[in-house]
């Protein structure tokens, strides 16, 4: 049993869906979701979820994978819970992914159904198995099957398949059980307590992202608050919503905090209703934190985690000492160690929120989960008070605006161009996005415009190189591999020299 800092015992759900069921039973008339002029009470929310779930059961989706490719809307919130209520595994993907990005994922998932808006149907039909269906929410709920009962959900069944990039360039699906996802909500509630049925939470991050699902969708359902969904991020929309709806909690990534700080309309008065803000998905620069708190007076609580961990492992809370540069201590029921017991080294963690493994990747699962410990691939240290500090990443990965980007994937896309002989992509520090991608290319008779057009056709926007550099040869290690550290040193030298790379 977990308790909040004020001593209140916390209810522990055993499935994701039970959070919504409890909210609907406790606060049926309270507003659960807001999107533009649309509003759903908790009773309506649960009824919509059940209606869609029954249709999914009738279609034979129980025990199978269902892909969700929807933008921010009421539909995606309903779809995520409905898929899980049907006893299926939800696989939320970016609807802006190219066919080249979707194909390898769909090949692994082999879904029985893809839920998407009409404009994606033709493209998806070319990528899905021949017996898979593609439908919109409205198509699925146009008629209701009779006498369909929803399955009894097992806490250890897989609720979520969260895809993350792979160091080999191939994306991996982290399998998270109902118990893992639901427990992680309560772990966070023990550190960052909410006020029942009083919270107004804004979501401008895409709900297919694990941080948004955790800190917006699941948090609100557990608290019985109201989730205000924006179609996408725009600083004027965010501030208008905060002011109009008296928003109390603002989950965001460092890129969005930086953007708001650069917007002329941000004033202390406009965000006076905020009790706190949460930061995650990428490291929060100390300068961003200091400027935000000085201007708004609103504290930002930062945490750390990854898709494989439910997705949160650590968090600062209001009753904790805030340490500069730290992502906070481990959540309750969570252990974090440095591999080998050194001062600085790879971080490993274990707890009930950790994934069961990667879908159909026994070798990578065995290398990542060892005796119950999740080897994160992040380098860090732990101080005498148990606070975690992230120093570096062991994996070849960049975090662009809160999204994980694996340079190997960009390398492979670049190598598809016939003129390219070698390619090396790296993450480079960026004041606004945290990191951006630079591409170093060895090629014959190739211009940047051709590279940009090729990347635009093959990669979602945040993965595309923001700078392209043609060089005579890529640096190599003594075993012949492309030396990414040498490329990063070249980029640092260019940045230090003040070269314009926009």
Coordinates of C-alpha atoms in Angstrom, one line a residue:
X1 CA 0.0 0.0 0.0
X2 CA 1.4 3.4 -1.0
X3 CA 0.6 6.7 0.7
X4 CA 0.8 10.3 -0.2
X5 CA 3.1 12.7 1.7
X6 CA 0.0 13.8 3.7
X7 CA -0.5 10.2 4.9
X8 CA -3.5 9.4 2.7
X9 CA -3.6 5.8 1.5
X10 CA -3.7 5.4 -2.2
X11 CA -6.0 3.1 -4.1
X12 CA -4.1 0.7 -6.2
X13 CA -5.8 -0.2 -9.6
X14 CA -4.9 -3.6 -11.1
X15 CA -5.6 -2.6 -14.7
X16 CA -5.5 0.6 -16.7
X17 CA -9.3 0.4 -17.4
X18 CA -10.2 0.2 -13.8
X19 CA -9.0 3.8 -13.3
X20 CA -11.6 5.0 -15.7
X21 CA -14.3 2.7 -14.3
X22 CA -13.7 4.1 -10.8
X23 CA -13.7 7.7 -12.0
X24 CA -17.0 7.1 -13.8
X25 CA -18.6 5.5 -10.7
X26 CA -17.3 8.2 -8.4
X27 CA -17.7 11.3 -10.5
X28 CA -20.2 10.4 -13.3
X29 CA -21.2 13.9 -14.0
X30 CA -17.8 15.5 -13.7
X31 CA -16.2 16.7 -17.0
X32 CA -13.5 14.2 -18.0
X33 CA -12.4 15.4 -21.5
X34 CA -12.5 18.7 -23.3
X35 CA -11.4 19.2 -26.9
X36 CA -12.5 22.6 -28.4
X37 CA -16.2 22.8 -27.9
X38 CA -16.6 19.1 -27.2
X39 CA -16.9 17.9 -23.6
X40 CA -17.5 14.5 -22.2
X41 CA -18.5 13.6 -18.6
X42 CA -16.9 10.6 -17.0
X43 CA -20.2 8.6 -17.5
X44 CA -20.2 9.5 -21.2
X45 CA -16.4 8.8 -21.5
X46 CA -16.8 5.3 -20.0
X47 CA -19.9 4.6 -22.2
X48 CA -18.0 5.5 -25.3
X49 CA -15.1 3.4 -24.3
X50 CA -17.4 0.4 -23.6
X51 CA -19.3 0.8 -26.9
X52 CA -16.0 0.8 -28.9
X53 CA -14.6 -2.1 -26.8
X54 CA -17.7 -4.2 -27.5
X55 CA -17.2 -3.7 -31.2
X56 CA -13.6 -4.7 -31.0
X57 CA -14.5 -7.9 -29.1
X58 CA -17.0 -8.6 -31.8
X59 CA -14.3 -8.2 -34.5
X60 CA -12.1 -10.7 -32.7
X61 CA -9.5 -8.3 -31.4
X62 CA -9.3 -9.7 -27.9
X63 CA -5.8 -10.9 -27.2
X64 CA -4.5 -9.3 -30.4
X65 CA -2.7 -6.1 -31.3
X66 CA -4.7 -3.0 -32.3
X67 CA -2.8 -0.1 -33.8
X68 CA -4.0 3.5 -33.1
X69 CA -2.9 6.2 -35.5
X70 CA -4.9 9.3 -34.4
X71 CA -4.0 12.9 -33.7
X72 CA -4.9 14.6 -30.4
X73 CA -8.7 14.5 -30.1
X74 CA -11.4 12.9 -27.9
X75 CA -11.1 9.9 -30.2
X76 CA -7.6 8.9 -29.3
X77 CA -8.4 9.1 -25.5
X78 CA -11.5 6.8 -26.1
X79 CA -9.6 4.5 -28.4
X80 CA -6.7 3.8 -26.0
X81 CA -8.9 2.8 -23.1
X82 CA -11.3 0.9 -25.4
X83 CA -8.6 -1.2 -27.0
X84 CA -7.4 -2.2 -23.5
X85 CA -10.9 -2.8 -22.2
X86 CA -11.4 -5.2 -25.1
X87 CA -8.5 -7.3 -23.8
X88 CA -6.4 -6.1 -26.7
X89 CA -2.9 -4.5 -26.7
X90 CA -2.9 -0.9 -27.8
X91 CA -0.1 0.2 -30.1
X92 CA -0.2 4.0 -30.5
X93 CA 1.9 5.4 -33.4
X94 CA 2.6 8.8 -34.9
X95 CA 0.0 9.4 -37.7
X96 CA 2.6 11.5 -39.5
X97 CA 5.0 8.6 -39.9
X98 CA 6.0 7.9 -43.5
X99 CA 5.3 4.5 -45.0
X100 CA 9.0 3.7 -44.6
X101 CA 8.7 4.3 -40.8
X102 CA 5.4 2.5 -40.4
X103 CA 6.3 -0.6 -42.4
X104 CA 8.8 -2.2 -40.1
X105 CA 6.6 -1.6 -37.1
X106 CA 3.5 -3.0 -38.6
X107 CA 5.5 -6.0 -39.8
X108 CA 6.4 -6.8 -36.2
X109 CA 3.0 -6.0 -34.7
X110 CA 0.8 -7.9 -37.2
X111 CA -2.3 -6.0 -36.0
X112 CA -5.9 -7.3 -36.6
X113 CA -7.1 -3.7 -36.8
X114 CA -5.8 -0.2 -37.3
X115 CA -7.9 2.7 -36.0
X116 CA -7.2 5.8 -38.0
X117 CA -8.9 8.8 -39.6
X118 CA -10.1 8.4 -43.2
X119 CA -7.1 10.2 -44.8
X120 CA -4.7 7.4 -43.7
X121 CA -6.8 4.4 -44.8
X122 CA -5.4 3.9 -48.3
X123 CA -1.8 4.1 -47.1
X124 CA -2.4 1.7 -44.3
X125 CA -4.1 -0.9 -46.4
X126 CA -0.9 -1.2 -48.5
X127 CA 1.2 -1.8 -45.3
X128 CA -1.1 -4.1 -43.2
X129 CA -1.6 -7.8 -43.4
X130 CA -4.2 -8.8 -46.0
X131 CA -6.7 -9.9 -43.3
X132 CA -6.3 -6.7 -41.2
X133 CA -9.0 -4.1 -41.0
X134 CA -8.7 -0.3 -41.1
X135 CA -11.5 1.8 -39.7
X136 CA -12.2 5.2 -38.1
X137 CA -13.9 5.5 -34.7
X138 CA -17.2 6.6 -36.4
X139 CA -17.1 3.5 -38.7
X140 CA -16.6 1.2 -35.7
X141 CA -19.3 2.7 -33.6
X142 CA -21.9 3.2 -36.3
X143 CA -23.7 0.0 -35.2
X144 CA -23.5 -1.9 -32.0
X145 CA -23.3 -5.7 -31.7
X146 CA -25.9 -7.3 -29.4
X147 CA -25.0 -9.2 -26.2
X148 CA -21.3 -8.8 -26.3
X149 CA -19.6 -9.0 -23.0
X150 CA -16.2 -7.5 -22.3
X151 CA -13.5 -9.9 -21.1
X152 CA -12.2 -10.0 -17.5
X153 CA -8.8 -8.4 -17.7
X154 CA -5.7 -10.0 -16.2
X155 CA -3.3 -7.5 -14.5
X156 CA -0.3 -9.4 -16.1
X157 CA -1.7 -9.2 -19.6
X158 CA 0.0 -6.8 -22.0
X159 CA -1.9 -3.5 -22.2
X160 CA 0.6 -1.4 -24.1
X161 CA 3.1 -2.0 -26.8
X162 CA 5.2 1.1 -26.8
X163 CA 7.7 1.4 -29.7
X164 CA 11.1 2.9 -29.2
X165 CA 13.9 3.2 -31.7
X166 CA 16.7 0.6 -31.8
X167 CA 20.4 1.0 -32.0
X168 CA 20.3 -1.3 -35.0
X169 CA 17.9 1.1 -36.7
X170 CA 14.9 -1.3 -36.3
X171 CA 12.3 -0.1 -33.8
X172 CA 11.5 -2.3 -30.8
X173 CA 8.1 -2.7 -29.0
X174 CA 8.3 -2.5 -25.2
X175 CA 5.6 -4.8 -23.7
X176 CA 4.0 -3.2 -20.6
X177 CA 1.4 -5.0 -18.6
X178 CA -1.8 -3.5 -17.1
X179 CA -0.2 -3.8 -13.7
X180 CA 3.0 -2.0 -14.8
X181 CA 1.2 1.0 -16.3
X182 CA -1.4 1.3 -13.5
X183 CA 1.2 0.9 -10.7
X184 CA 3.3 3.6 -12.3
X185 CA 0.4 6.0 -12.0
X186 CA 0.1 5.4 -8.3
X187 CA 3.9 5.6 -7.8
X188 CA 3.8 9.1 -9.3
X189 CA 0.7 10.0 -7.2
X190 CA 2.6 9.1 -4.0
X191 CA 5.2 11.8 -4.9
X192 CA 3.1 14.3 -6.9
X193 CA -0.3 14.1 -5.2
X194 CA -3.4 15.5 -7.0
X195 CA -6.6 16.9 -5.6
X196 CA -9.4 14.6 -6.5
X197 CA -11.9 15.9 -9.1
X198 CA -10.3 19.3 -8.8
X199 CA -7.5 19.1 -11.3
X200 CA -7.6 20.8 -14.7
X201 CA -4.7 19.2 -16.8
X202 CA -3.7 20.5 -20.2
X203 CA -2.3 18.2 -22.9
X204 CA -0.6 19.8 -25.9
X205 CA 1.8 16.9 -26.4
X206 CA 0.8 14.1 -28.7
X207 CA -1.0 11.4 -26.8
X208 CA 0.7 8.6 -28.8
X209 CA 3.9 9.6 -26.8
X210 CA 4.5 7.6 -23.6
X211 CA 5.1 10.8 -21.5
X212 CA 1.8 12.4 -22.6
X213 CA -0.2 9.2 -22.0
X214 CA 1.3 8.8 -18.5
X215 CA 1.2 12.4 -17.3
X216 CA -2.1 13.4 -19.1
X217 CA -4.4 10.6 -19.9
X218 CA -3.7 8.2 -17.1
X219 CA -3.0 10.8 -14.4
X220 CA -6.3 12.5 -15.1
X221 CA -8.4 9.3 -15.1
X222 CA -6.8 8.3 -11.7
X223 CA -7.4 11.7 -10.2
X224 CA -10.9 12.2 -11.6
X225 CA -9.9 15.6 -13.0
X226 CA -10.5 17.2 -16.4
X227 CA -8.1 16.7 -19.3
X228 CA -8.0 19.6 -21.8
X229 CA -6.7 18.3 -25.1
X230 CA -5.2 20.7 -27.6
X231 CA -4.8 19.5 -31.3
X232 CA -1.1 20.4 -31.1
X233 CA 1.2 22.9 -29.5
X234 CA 0.9 26.6 -30.1
X235 CA 1.9 29.0 -27.4
X236 CA -1.1 31.2 -27.8
X237 CA -3.5 28.2 -27.6
X238 CA -1.7 27.0 -24.5
X239 CA -1.9 30.3 -22.6
X240 CA -5.5 30.9 -23.8
X241 CA -6.5 27.5 -22.4
X242 CA -4.7 28.0 -19.1
X243 CA -6.4 31.3 -18.6
X244 CA -9.9 30.3 -19.8
X245 CA -10.1 26.9 -18.1
X246 CA -8.1 27.7 -15.0
X247 CA -5.6 24.9 -15.7
X248 CA -3.8 23.6 -12.6
X249 CA -1.2 21.3 -14.0
X250 CA 1.1 21.7 -17.1
X251 CA 3.0 18.6 -18.3
X252 CA 5.5 19.5 -21.0
X253 CA 9.0 18.9 -22.3
X254 CA 11.9 21.3 -22.3
X255 CA 11.3 22.4 -25.9
X256 CA 7.8 23.6 -25.0
X257 CA 8.9 25.4 -21.9
X258 CA 11.6 27.2 -24.0
X259 CA 9.0 28.1 -26.6
X260 CA 6.6 29.5 -24.0
X261 CA 9.5 31.5 -22.5
X262 CA 10.2 33.0 -25.9
X263 CA 6.5 34.0 -26.4
X264 CA 5.6 37.6 -25.7
X265 CA 2.2 36.6 -24.3
X266 CA 3.6 34.7 -21.3
X267 CA 3.0 36.6 -18.1
X268 CA 2.7 35.6 -14.4
X269 CA -1.0 36.7 -14.4
X270 CA -2.0 34.4 -17.4
X271 CA -0.7 31.3 -15.6
X272 CA -1.8 32.2 -12.1
X273 CA -4.1 29.1 -11.9
X274 CA -1.1 26.7 -12.3
X275 CA -0.1 24.8 -9.2
X276 CA 2.8 23.1 -10.9
X277 CA 4.4 22.0 -14.1
X278 CA 6.0 18.6 -14.9
X279 CA 9.0 18.2 -17.2
X280 CA 10.0 14.9 -18.8
X281 CA 11.0 13.2 -22.1
X282 CA 14.3 15.0 -22.2
X283 CA 16.8 16.7 -19.7
X284 CA 15.6 20.1 -18.5
X285 CA 18.3 22.8 -18.8
X286 CA 18.9 24.6 -15.5
X287 CA 18.6 28.0 -17.3
X288 CA 15.2 27.0 -18.6
X289 CA 14.1 26.1 -15.1
X290 CA 15.4 29.3 -13.5
X291 CA 13.9 31.6 -16.1
X292 CA 10.5 29.8 -16.0
X293 CA 10.2 29.9 -12.2
X294 CA 11.4 33.5 -12.1
X295 CA 8.9 34.7 -14.6
X296 CA 5.9 32.6 -13.7
X297 CA 6.4 31.6 -10.0
X298 CA 5.2 28.1 -11.0
X299 CA 7.5 25.2 -9.9
X300 CA 8.6 22.6 -12.4
X301 CA 9.1 19.1 -11.1
X302 CA 11.4 17.0 -13.2
X303 CA 11.6 13.2 -13.6
X304 CA 13.4 10.5 -15.5
X305 CA 12.3 7.4 -17.2
X306 CA 12.0 5.6 -20.6
X307 CA 9.4 3.7 -22.6
X308 CA 10.6 0.4 -21.0
X309 CA 9.8 1.6 -17.5
X310 CA 6.1 2.5 -17.5
X311 CA 7.5 5.2 -18.3
X312 CA 8.7 6.9 -15.1
X313 CA 11.5 5.9 -12.7
X314 CA 12.3 9.0 -10.7
X315 CA 10.6 12.3 -9.9
X316 CA 11.0 15.4 -7.7
X317 CA 8.0 16.1 -5.6
X318 CA 6.8 19.3 -3.8
X319 CA 7.9 18.0 -0.4
X320 CA 11.4 17.1 -1.6
X321 CA 14.6 19.1 -1.7
X322 CA 15.2 20.2 -5.3
X323 CA 18.8 19.6 -6.3
X324 CA 20.2 21.4 -9.4
X325 CA 20.9 19.0 -12.2
X326 CA 19.1 16.0 -10.6
X327 CA 16.1 14.2 -11.9
X328 CA 15.0 13.3 -8.4
X329 CA 15.1 10.1 -6.3
X330 CA 13.6 6.8 -7.3
X331 CA 9.8 6.5 -7.2
X332 CA 8.4 4.3 -4.4
X333 CA 8.8 0.6 -5.0
X334 CA 11.6 1.4 -7.4
X335 CA 15.3 0.6 -7.0
X336 CA 18.1 2.3 -9.0
X337 CA 21.7 1.4 -9.0
X338 CA 24.9 2.1 -10.8
X339 CA 26.2 -1.0 -12.6
X340 CA 29.4 -2.2 -11.0
X341 CA 29.0 0.0 -7.9
X342 CA 31.1 2.8 -9.3
X343 CA 30.5 6.5 -8.8
X344 CA 29.5 7.0 -12.4
X345 CA 28.2 4.2 -14.7
X346 CA 25.3 2.7 -16.4
X347 CA 22.0 3.1 -14.6
X348 CA 19.9 0.0 -13.9
X349 CA 16.5 -0.1 -12.3
X350 CA 13.9 -2.5 -11.2
X351 CA 10.3 -2.1 -10.0
X352 CA 6.7 -3.1 -10.9
X353 CA 6.5 -0.6 -13.7
X354 CA 9.3 -2.2 -15.8
X355 CA 8.4 -3.9 -19.1
X356 CA 8.0 -7.6 -19.6
X357 CA 10.4 -7.4 -22.6
X358 CA 10.6 -6.5 -26.2
X359 CA 8.1 -8.0 -28.7
X360 CA 9.7 -11.0 -30.5
X361 CA 13.2 -9.8 -29.5
X362 CA 14.5 -12.4 -27.1
X363 CA 18.2 -11.5 -27.6
X364 CA 17.6 -7.8 -27.0
X365 CA 15.3 -8.6 -24.0
X366 CA 18.0 -10.8 -22.5
X367 CA 20.6 -8.0 -22.9
X368 CA 18.3 -5.3 -21.4
X369 CA 16.5 -7.3 -18.6
X370 CA 19.0 -9.2 -16.4
X371 CA 17.7 -10.8 -13.2
X372 CA 14.8 -8.3 -13.0
X373 CA 17.0 -5.3 -13.6
X374 CA 16.4 -2.9 -16.5
X375 CA 19.7 -1.8 -18.0
X376 CA 18.8 1.7 -19.2
X377 CA 21.7 2.5 -21.4
X378 CA 22.0 5.9 -19.6
X379 CA 25.1 6.9 -17.7
X380 CA 24.6 8.6 -14.3
X381 CA 25.5 8.8 -10.7
X382 CA 23.6 8.7 -7.4
X383 CA 24.4 11.1 -4.5
X384 CA 24.4 10.3 -0.8
X385 CA 20.7 11.2 -0.6
X386 CA 19.7 8.8 -3.3
X387 CA 19.1 11.5 -6.0
X388 CA 19.8 10.5 -9.5
X389 CA 21.9 12.6 -11.9
X390 CA 22.0 11.8 -15.7
X391 CA 25.5 12.3 -17.1
X392 CA 25.4 10.8 -20.6
X393 CA 23.8 8.1 -22.8
X394 CA 25.5 4.8 -23.5
X395 CA 23.2 4.2 -26.5
X396 CA 23.7 6.1 -29.8
X397 CA 20.5 8.1 -29.4
X398 CA 19.5 11.8 -29.6
X399 CA 16.4 13.4 -27.9
X400 CA 14.9 15.9 -30.3
X401 CA 12.1 17.9 -28.8
X402 CA 11.3 15.1 -26.4
X403 CA 11.3 12.3 -29.1
X404 CA 13.9 9.6 -29.1
X405 CA 15.8 9.5 -32.4
X406 CA 18.3 6.8 -33.3
X407 CA 20.9 8.1 -35.7
X408 CA 21.4 4.6 -37.2
X409 CA 17.9 4.9 -38.7
X410 CA 18.9 8.2 -40.4
X411 CA 22.1 6.6 -41.6
X412 CA 20.1 3.8 -43.3
X413 CA 17.7 6.3 -45.0
X414 CA 20.7 8.4 -46.3
X415 CA 22.4 5.3 -47.6
X416 CA 19.4 4.6 -49.8
X417 CA 20.5 7.5 -52.1
X418 CA 22.6 6.0 -54.9
X419 CA 25.1 8.8 -54.7
X420 CA 25.8 8.3 -51.0
X421 CA 28.9 6.3 -50.2
X422 CA 29.0 6.8 -46.5
X423 CA 26.7 8.5 -44.0
X424 CA 26.9 9.3 -40.3
X425 CA 24.1 11.1 -38.4
X426 CA 24.6 12.5 -34.9
X427 CA 22.7 14.4 -32.2
X428 CA 24.0 18.0 -31.7
X429 CA 23.0 20.2 -28.8
X430 CA 20.3 22.8 -29.6
X431 CA 19.1 25.5 -27.2
X432 CA 15.4 25.1 -28.4
X433 CA 14.9 21.4 -29.1
X434 CA 17.6 20.0 -26.7
X435 CA 19.2 18.2 -29.6
X436 CA 18.9 18.2 -33.4
X437 CA 20.2 15.8 -36.1
X438 CA 23.3 16.6 -38.2
X439 CA 24.2 14.4 -41.1
X440 CA 27.8 13.9 -42.4
X441 CA 27.8 12.5 -45.9
X442 CA 30.5 11.2 -48.3
X443 CA 28.9 11.3 -51.8
X444 CA 29.4 11.8 -55.5
X445 CA 27.6 14.7 -57.1
X446 CA 24.9 15.2 -54.5
X447 CA 23.3 18.5 -53.4
X448 CA 21.6 19.2 -50.0
X449 CA 18.2 19.8 -51.6
X450 CA 18.1 16.2 -52.9
X451 CA 19.0 14.9 -49.5
X452 CA 16.3 17.0 -47.9
X453 CA 13.7 15.8 -50.3
X454 CA 14.6 12.2 -49.8
X455 CA 14.5 12.6 -46.0
X456 CA 11.1 14.4 -46.2
X457 CA 9.7 11.4 -48.0
X458 CA 11.1 8.8 -45.6
X459 CA 11.3 10.4 -42.1
X460 CA 8.9 12.2 -39.8
X461 CA 9.9 15.9 -39.4
X462 CA 11.7 15.7 -36.1
X463 CA 14.1 13.0 -37.4
X464 CA 15.2 14.9 -40.5
X465 CA 18.7 16.4 -40.4
X466 CA 18.7 20.1 -39.7
X467 CA 22.3 20.4 -41.0
X468 CA 23.9 18.4 -43.9
X469 CA 27.7 18.4 -44.2
X470 CA 29.5 16.8 -47.2
X471 CA 33.0 15.6 -46.3
X472 CA 35.8 13.6 -48.0
X473 CA 35.7 10.7 -45.6
X474 CA 34.1 9.7 -42.3
X475 CA 36.4 9.3 -39.3
X476 CA 36.8 5.7 -38.2
X477 CA 37.7 3.9 -35.0
X478 CA 40.6 1.5 -34.8
X479 CA 38.2 -1.3 -35.6
X480 CA 36.8 0.4 -38.7
X481 CA 33.5 1.6 -37.3
X482 CA 32.3 5.2 -38.0
X483 CA 33.6 7.3 -35.1
X484 CA 30.5 9.2 -34.0
X485 CA 32.4 10.8 -31.2
X486 CA 34.8 12.3 -33.7
X487 CA 31.8 13.6 -35.7
X488 CA 30.4 15.2 -32.6
X489 CA 33.8 16.9 -31.9
X490 CA 33.6 18.3 -35.5
X491 CA 30.1 19.6 -34.9
X492 CA 31.2 21.2 -31.5
X493 CA 34.1 22.9 -33.2
X494 CA 31.8 24.3 -35.9
X495 CA 29.3 25.5 -33.3
X496 CA 32.1 27.1 -31.2
X497 CA 33.2 28.9 -34.3
X498 CA 29.8 30.4 -34.7
X499 CA 29.0 28.9 -38.1
X500 CA 25.3 29.3 -39.1
X501 CA 23.8 25.8 -39.4
X502 CA 20.1 26.8 -39.6

